[in-house]
mmCIF file of C-alpha atoms and ligand atoms in Angstrom:
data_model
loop_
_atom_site.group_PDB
_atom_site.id
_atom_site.type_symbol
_atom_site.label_atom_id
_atom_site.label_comp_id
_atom_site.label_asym_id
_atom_site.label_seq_id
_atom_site.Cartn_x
_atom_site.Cartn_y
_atom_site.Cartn_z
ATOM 1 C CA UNK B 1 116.328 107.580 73.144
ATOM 2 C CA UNK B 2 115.366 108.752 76.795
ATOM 3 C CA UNK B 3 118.432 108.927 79.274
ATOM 4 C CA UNK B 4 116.271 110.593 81.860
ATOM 5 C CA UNK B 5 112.752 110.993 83.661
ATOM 6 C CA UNK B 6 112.249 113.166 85.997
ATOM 7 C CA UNK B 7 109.115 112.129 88.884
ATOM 8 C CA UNK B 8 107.524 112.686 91.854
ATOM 9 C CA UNK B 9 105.518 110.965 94.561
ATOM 10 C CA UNK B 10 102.047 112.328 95.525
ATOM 11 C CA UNK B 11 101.781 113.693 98.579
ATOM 12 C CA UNK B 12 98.789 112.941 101.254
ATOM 13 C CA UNK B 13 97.081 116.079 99.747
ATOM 14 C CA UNK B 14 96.740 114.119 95.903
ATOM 15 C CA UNK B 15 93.140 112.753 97.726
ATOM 16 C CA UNK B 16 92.030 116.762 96.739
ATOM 17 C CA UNK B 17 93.765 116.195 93.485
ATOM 18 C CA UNK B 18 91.479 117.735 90.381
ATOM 19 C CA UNK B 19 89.428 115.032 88.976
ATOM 20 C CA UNK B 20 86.260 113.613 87.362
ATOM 21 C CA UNK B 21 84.828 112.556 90.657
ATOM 22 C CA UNK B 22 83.408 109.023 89.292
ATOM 23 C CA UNK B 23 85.838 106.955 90.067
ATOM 24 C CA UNK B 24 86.197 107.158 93.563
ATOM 25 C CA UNK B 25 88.399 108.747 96.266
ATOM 26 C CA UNK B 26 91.925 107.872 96.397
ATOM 27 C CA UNK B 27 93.966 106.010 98.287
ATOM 28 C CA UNK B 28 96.996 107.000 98.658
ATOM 29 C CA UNK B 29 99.303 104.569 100.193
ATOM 30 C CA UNK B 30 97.943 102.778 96.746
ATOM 31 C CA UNK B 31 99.064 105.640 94.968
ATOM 32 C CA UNK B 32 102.617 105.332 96.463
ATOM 33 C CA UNK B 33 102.899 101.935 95.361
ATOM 34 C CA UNK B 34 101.581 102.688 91.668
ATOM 35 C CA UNK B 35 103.810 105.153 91.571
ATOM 36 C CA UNK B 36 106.598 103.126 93.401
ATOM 37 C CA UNK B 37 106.200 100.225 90.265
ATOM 38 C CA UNK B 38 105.610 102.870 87.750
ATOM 39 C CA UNK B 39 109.325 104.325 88.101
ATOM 40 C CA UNK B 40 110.835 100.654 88.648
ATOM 41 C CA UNK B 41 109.192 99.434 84.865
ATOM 42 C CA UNK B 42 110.755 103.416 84.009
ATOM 43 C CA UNK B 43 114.281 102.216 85.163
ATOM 44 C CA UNK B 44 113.761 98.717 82.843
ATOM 45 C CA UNK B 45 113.948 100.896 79.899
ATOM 46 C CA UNK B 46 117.561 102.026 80.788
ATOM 47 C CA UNK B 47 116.639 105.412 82.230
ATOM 48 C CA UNK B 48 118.260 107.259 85.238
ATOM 49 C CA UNK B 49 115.677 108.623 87.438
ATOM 50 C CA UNK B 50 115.860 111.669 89.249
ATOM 51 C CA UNK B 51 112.966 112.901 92.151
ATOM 52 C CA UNK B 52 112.330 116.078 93.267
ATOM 53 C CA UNK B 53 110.476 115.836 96.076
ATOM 54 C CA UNK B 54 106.586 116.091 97.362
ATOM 55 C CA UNK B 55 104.565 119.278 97.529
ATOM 56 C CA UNK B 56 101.587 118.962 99.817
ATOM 57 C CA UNK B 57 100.395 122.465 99.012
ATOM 58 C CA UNK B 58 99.661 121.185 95.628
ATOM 59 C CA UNK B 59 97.664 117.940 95.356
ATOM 60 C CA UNK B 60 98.310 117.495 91.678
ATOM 61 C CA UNK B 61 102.160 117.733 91.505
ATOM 62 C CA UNK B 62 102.823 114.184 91.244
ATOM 63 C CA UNK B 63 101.381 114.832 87.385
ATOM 64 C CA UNK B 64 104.599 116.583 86.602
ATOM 65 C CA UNK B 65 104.621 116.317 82.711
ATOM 66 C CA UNK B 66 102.029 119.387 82.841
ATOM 67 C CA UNK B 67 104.824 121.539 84.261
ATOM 68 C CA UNK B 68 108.032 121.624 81.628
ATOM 69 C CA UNK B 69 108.800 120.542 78.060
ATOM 70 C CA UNK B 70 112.481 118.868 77.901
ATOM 71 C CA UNK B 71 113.265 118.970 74.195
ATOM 72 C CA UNK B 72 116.381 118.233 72.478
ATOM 73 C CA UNK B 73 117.801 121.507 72.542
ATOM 74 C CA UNK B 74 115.828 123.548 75.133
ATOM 75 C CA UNK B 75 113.744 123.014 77.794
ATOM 76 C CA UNK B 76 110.481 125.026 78.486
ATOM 77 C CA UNK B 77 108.804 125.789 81.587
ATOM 78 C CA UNK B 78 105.158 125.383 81.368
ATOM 79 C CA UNK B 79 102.579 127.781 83.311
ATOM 80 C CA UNK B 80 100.013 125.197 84.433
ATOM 81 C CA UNK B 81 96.078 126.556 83.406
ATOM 82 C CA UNK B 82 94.775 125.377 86.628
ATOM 83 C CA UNK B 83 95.149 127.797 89.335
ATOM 84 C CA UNK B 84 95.434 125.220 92.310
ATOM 85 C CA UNK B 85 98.491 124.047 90.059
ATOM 86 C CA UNK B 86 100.218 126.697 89.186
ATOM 87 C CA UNK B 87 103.314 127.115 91.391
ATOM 88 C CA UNK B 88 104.187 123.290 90.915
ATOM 89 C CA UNK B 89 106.568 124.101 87.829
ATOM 90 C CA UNK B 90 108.794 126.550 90.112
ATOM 91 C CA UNK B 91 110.986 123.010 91.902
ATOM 92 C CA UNK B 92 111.162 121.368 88.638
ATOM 93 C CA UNK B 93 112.491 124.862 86.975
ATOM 94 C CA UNK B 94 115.466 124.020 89.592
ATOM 95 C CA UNK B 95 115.690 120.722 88.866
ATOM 96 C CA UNK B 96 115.868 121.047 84.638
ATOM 97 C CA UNK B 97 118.918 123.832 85.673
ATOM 98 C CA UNK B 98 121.157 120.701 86.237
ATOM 99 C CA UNK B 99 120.552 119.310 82.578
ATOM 100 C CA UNK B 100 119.792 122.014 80.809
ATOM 101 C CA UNK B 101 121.520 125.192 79.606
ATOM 102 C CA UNK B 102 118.875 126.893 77.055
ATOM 103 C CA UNK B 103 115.515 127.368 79.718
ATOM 104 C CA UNK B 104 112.839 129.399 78.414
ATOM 105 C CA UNK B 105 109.232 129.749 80.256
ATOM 106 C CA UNK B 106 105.665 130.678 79.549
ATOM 107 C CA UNK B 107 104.624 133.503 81.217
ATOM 108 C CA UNK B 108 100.897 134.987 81.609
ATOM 109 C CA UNK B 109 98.725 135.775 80.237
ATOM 110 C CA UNK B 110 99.955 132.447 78.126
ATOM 111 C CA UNK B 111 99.214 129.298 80.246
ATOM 112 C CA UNK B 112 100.723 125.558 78.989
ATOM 113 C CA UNK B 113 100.634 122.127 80.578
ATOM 114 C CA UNK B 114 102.651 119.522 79.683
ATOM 115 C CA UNK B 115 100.581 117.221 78.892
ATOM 116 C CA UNK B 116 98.997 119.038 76.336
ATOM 117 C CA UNK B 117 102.527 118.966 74.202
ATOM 118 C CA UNK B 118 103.386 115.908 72.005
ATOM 119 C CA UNK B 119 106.384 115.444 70.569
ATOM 120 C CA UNK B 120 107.183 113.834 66.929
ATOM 121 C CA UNK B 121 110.893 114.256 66.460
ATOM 122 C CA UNK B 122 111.705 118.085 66.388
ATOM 123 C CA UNK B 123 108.201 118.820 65.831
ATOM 124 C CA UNK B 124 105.643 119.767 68.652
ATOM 125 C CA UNK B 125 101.263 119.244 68.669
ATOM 126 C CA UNK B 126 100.056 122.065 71.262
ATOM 127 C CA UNK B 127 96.555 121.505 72.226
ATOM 128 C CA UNK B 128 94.592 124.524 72.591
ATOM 129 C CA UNK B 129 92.587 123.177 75.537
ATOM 130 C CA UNK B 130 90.471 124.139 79.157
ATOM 131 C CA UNK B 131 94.188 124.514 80.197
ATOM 132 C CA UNK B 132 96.620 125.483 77.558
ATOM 133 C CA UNK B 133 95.738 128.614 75.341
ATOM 134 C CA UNK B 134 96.120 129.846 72.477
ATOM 135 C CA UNK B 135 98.935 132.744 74.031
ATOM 136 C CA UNK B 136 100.831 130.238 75.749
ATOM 137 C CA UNK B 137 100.678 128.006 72.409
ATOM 138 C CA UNK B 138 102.258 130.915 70.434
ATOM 139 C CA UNK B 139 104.956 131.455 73.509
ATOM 140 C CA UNK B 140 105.665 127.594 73.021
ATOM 141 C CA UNK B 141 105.975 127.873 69.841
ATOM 142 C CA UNK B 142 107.580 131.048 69.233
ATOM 143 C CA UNK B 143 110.395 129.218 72.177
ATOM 144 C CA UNK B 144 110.890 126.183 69.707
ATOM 145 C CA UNK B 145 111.565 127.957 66.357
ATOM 146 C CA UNK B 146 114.514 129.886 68.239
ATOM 147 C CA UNK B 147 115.560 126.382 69.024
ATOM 148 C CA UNK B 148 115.172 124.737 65.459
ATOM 149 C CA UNK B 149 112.358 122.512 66.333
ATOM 150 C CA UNK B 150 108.478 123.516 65.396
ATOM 151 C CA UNK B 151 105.152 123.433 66.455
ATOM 152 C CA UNK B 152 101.727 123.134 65.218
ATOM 153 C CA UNK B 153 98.428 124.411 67.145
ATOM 154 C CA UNK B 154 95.757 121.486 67.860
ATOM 155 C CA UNK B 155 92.483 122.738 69.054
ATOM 156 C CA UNK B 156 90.446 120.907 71.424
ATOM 157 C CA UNK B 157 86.762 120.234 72.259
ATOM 158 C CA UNK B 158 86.685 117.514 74.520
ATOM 159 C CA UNK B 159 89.276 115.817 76.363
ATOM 160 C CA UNK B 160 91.396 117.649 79.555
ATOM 161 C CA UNK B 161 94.724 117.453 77.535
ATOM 162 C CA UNK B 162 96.313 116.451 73.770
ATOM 163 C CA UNK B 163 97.714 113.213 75.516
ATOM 164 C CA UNK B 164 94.533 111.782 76.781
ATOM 165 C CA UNK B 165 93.643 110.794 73.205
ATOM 166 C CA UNK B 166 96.928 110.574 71.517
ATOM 167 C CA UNK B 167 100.020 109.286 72.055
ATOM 168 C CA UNK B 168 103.371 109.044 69.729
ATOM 169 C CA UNK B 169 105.326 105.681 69.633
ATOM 170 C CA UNK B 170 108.267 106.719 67.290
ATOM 171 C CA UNK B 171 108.260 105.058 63.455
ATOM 172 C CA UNK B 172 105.489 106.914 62.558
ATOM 173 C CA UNK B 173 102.812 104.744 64.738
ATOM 174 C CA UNK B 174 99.977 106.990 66.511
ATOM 175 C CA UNK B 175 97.468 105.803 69.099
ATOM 176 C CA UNK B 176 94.618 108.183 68.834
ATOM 177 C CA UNK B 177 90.924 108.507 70.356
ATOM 178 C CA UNK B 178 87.895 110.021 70.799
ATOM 179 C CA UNK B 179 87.568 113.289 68.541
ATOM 180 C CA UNK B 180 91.048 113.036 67.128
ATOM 181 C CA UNK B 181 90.385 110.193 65.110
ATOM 182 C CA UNK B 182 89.043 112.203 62.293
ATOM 183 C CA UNK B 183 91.374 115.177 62.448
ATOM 184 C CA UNK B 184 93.030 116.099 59.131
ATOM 185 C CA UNK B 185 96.156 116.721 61.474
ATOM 186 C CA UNK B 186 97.348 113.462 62.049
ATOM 187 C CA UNK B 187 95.838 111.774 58.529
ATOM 188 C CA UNK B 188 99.836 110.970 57.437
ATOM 189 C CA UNK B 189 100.097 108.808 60.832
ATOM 190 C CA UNK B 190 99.887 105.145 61.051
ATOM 191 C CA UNK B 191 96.916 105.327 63.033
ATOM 192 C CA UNK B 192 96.114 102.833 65.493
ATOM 193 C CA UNK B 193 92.435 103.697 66.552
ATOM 194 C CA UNK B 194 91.445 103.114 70.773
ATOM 195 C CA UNK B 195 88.204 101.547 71.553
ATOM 196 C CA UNK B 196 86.195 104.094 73.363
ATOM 197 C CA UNK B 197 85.525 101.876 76.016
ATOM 198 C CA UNK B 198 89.330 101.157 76.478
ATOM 199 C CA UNK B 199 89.796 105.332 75.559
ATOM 200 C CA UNK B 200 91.896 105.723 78.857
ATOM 201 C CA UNK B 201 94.483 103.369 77.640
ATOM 202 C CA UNK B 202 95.376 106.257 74.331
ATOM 203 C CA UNK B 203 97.674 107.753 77.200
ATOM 204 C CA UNK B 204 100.561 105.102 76.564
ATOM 205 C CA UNK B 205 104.332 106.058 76.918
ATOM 206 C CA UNK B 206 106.797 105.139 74.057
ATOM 207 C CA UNK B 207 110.319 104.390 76.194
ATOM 208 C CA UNK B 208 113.280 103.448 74.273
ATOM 209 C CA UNK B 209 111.261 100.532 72.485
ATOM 210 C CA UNK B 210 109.384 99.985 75.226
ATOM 211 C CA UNK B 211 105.379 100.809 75.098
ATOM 212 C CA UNK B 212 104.096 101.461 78.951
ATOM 213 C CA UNK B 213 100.596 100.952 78.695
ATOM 214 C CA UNK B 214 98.104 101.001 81.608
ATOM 215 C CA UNK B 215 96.852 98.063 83.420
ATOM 216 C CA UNK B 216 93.669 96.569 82.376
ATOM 217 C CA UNK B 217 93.373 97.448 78.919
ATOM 218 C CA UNK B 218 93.850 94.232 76.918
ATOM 219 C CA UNK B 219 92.626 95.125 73.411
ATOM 220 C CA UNK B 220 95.487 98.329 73.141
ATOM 221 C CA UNK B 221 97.944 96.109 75.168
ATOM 222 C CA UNK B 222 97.505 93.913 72.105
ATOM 223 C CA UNK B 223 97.546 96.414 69.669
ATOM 224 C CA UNK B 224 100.223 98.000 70.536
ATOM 225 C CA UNK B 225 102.288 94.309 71.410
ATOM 226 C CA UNK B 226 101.004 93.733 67.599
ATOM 227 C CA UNK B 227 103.335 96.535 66.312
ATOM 228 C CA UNK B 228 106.132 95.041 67.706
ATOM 229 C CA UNK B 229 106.675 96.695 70.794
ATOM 230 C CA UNK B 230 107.902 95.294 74.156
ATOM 231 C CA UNK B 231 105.044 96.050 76.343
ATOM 232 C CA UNK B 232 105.296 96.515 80.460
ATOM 233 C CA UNK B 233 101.475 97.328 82.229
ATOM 234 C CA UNK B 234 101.797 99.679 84.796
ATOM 235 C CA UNK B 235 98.965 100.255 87.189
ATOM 236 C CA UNK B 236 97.331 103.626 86.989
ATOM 237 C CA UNK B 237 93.849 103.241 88.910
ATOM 238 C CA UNK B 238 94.536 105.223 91.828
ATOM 239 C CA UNK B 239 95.966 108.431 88.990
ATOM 240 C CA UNK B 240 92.829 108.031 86.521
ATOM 241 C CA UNK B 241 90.465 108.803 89.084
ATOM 242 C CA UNK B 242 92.693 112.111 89.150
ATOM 243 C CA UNK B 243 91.947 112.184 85.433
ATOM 244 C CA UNK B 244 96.116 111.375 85.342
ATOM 245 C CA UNK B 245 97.879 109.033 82.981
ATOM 246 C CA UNK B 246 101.389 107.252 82.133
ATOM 247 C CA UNK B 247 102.920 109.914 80.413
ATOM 248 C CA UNK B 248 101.347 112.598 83.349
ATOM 249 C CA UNK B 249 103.796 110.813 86.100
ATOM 250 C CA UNK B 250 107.018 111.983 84.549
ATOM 251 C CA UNK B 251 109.481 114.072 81.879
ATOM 252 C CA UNK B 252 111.304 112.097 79.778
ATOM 253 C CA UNK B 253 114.469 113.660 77.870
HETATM 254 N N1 LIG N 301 94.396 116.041 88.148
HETATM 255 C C1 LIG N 301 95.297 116.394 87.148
HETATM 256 C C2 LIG N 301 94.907 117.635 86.485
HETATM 257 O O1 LIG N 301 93.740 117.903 86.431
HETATM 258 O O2 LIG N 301 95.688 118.417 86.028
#
């Protein structure tokens, strides 16, 4: 179970935010209020929220999952692979002090985000990706095994980060897109398969039997409401054209 999450707002600077370009430019006061109904449908899953608070200087830092890992028994620091981002992990490193004891953090020439770390129990997928490599997977790793938890090496071809085509939802059940689908790795999953033309909606967010999934994806909102979950829709729009997801908006421990 998740006691915590950890957010924060976007600045006026997320309209320079890194993204695909093809969606738009962002509005922010939009933003604010996706983000705004985002943490309220966190809260309904029983969850204490804590903010730290806006950076301007970096336009991305609302997508704080790519700066820590907050595991059971340690957390670790990322060192975000985009240059314009890196910086963002040094208020949430202040932050994680008040719940955590055991910090470690990736240092260069290793570089992790967040977002490319999923979590099955006390064992860890580490995409190898554009912003995550292979150094900073073997830091990760190397950090979890002196915390008796493990990790496994995924390497990617396609997509930004692990969690744009995969997400965990406990009891064994495994959305997964796009060039995962076929990957030996996650063959002992149940498997639940994304639509490529609903492939944005893979990013969902298992919370305490809850399954946040993104607005406007009906065929994975019923998938996912098939397994038995308790579904809430949260908007996204205004993050995907910042190539952001559910699970980029916040830490959950
Ligand atoms: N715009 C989010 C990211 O690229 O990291």
């Amino acid at each position: 179970m998740f006691k915590n999450v950890i957010v924060r707002r976007p600045g006026k600077s997320m309209v320079n935010g890194i993204g695909p370009g093809t969606y738009g430019p962002v509005d922010h006061e939009n933003a604010l209020r996706q983000h705004d109904a985002y943490v309220e449908a966190l809260k309904k899953t029983g969850v204490n929220v804590t903010y730290v608070e806006s950076l301007e200087e970096y336009p991305d830092s609302c997508f704080v999952e790519d700066t820590a890992v907050l595991t059971r028994n340690c957390a670790i620091i990322c060192n975000p692979g985009a240059p314009s981002r890196n910086g963002e992990q040094v208020s949430i490193h202040e932050a994680v002090k008040k719940f955590y004891d055991n910090i470690e953090e990736i240092k260069f020439p290793g570089t992790v985000d967040g977002g490319d770390v999923m979590m099955v129990g006390d064992h860890f997928y580490v995409g190898i990706s554009a912003r995550t490599n292979e150094e900073g997977a073997r830091q990760f790793i190397d950090f979890l095994r002196k915390y008796d938890l493990d990790g496994t090496a995924v390497p990617l071809n396609e997509m930004l980060h692990l969690k744009t085509g995969l997400a965990y939802l406990e009891n064994n059940n495994l959305l997964i897109a796009g060039e995962f689908i076929e990957s030996p790795m996650f063959k002992d999953f149940n498997k639940v398969i994304i639509p490529d033309d609903e492939g944005y909606a893979a990013n969902c967010i298992w919370m305490n039997d809850h399954v946040l999934v993104p607005m406007g994806y009906p065929k994975v909102k019923k998938s996912v409401e098939d397994m038995g979950y308790k579904v809430i829709e949260v908007d996204t729009s205004e993050y995907k054209k910042l190539d952001g997801g559910l699970s980029c908006l916040s830490l959950r421990f």
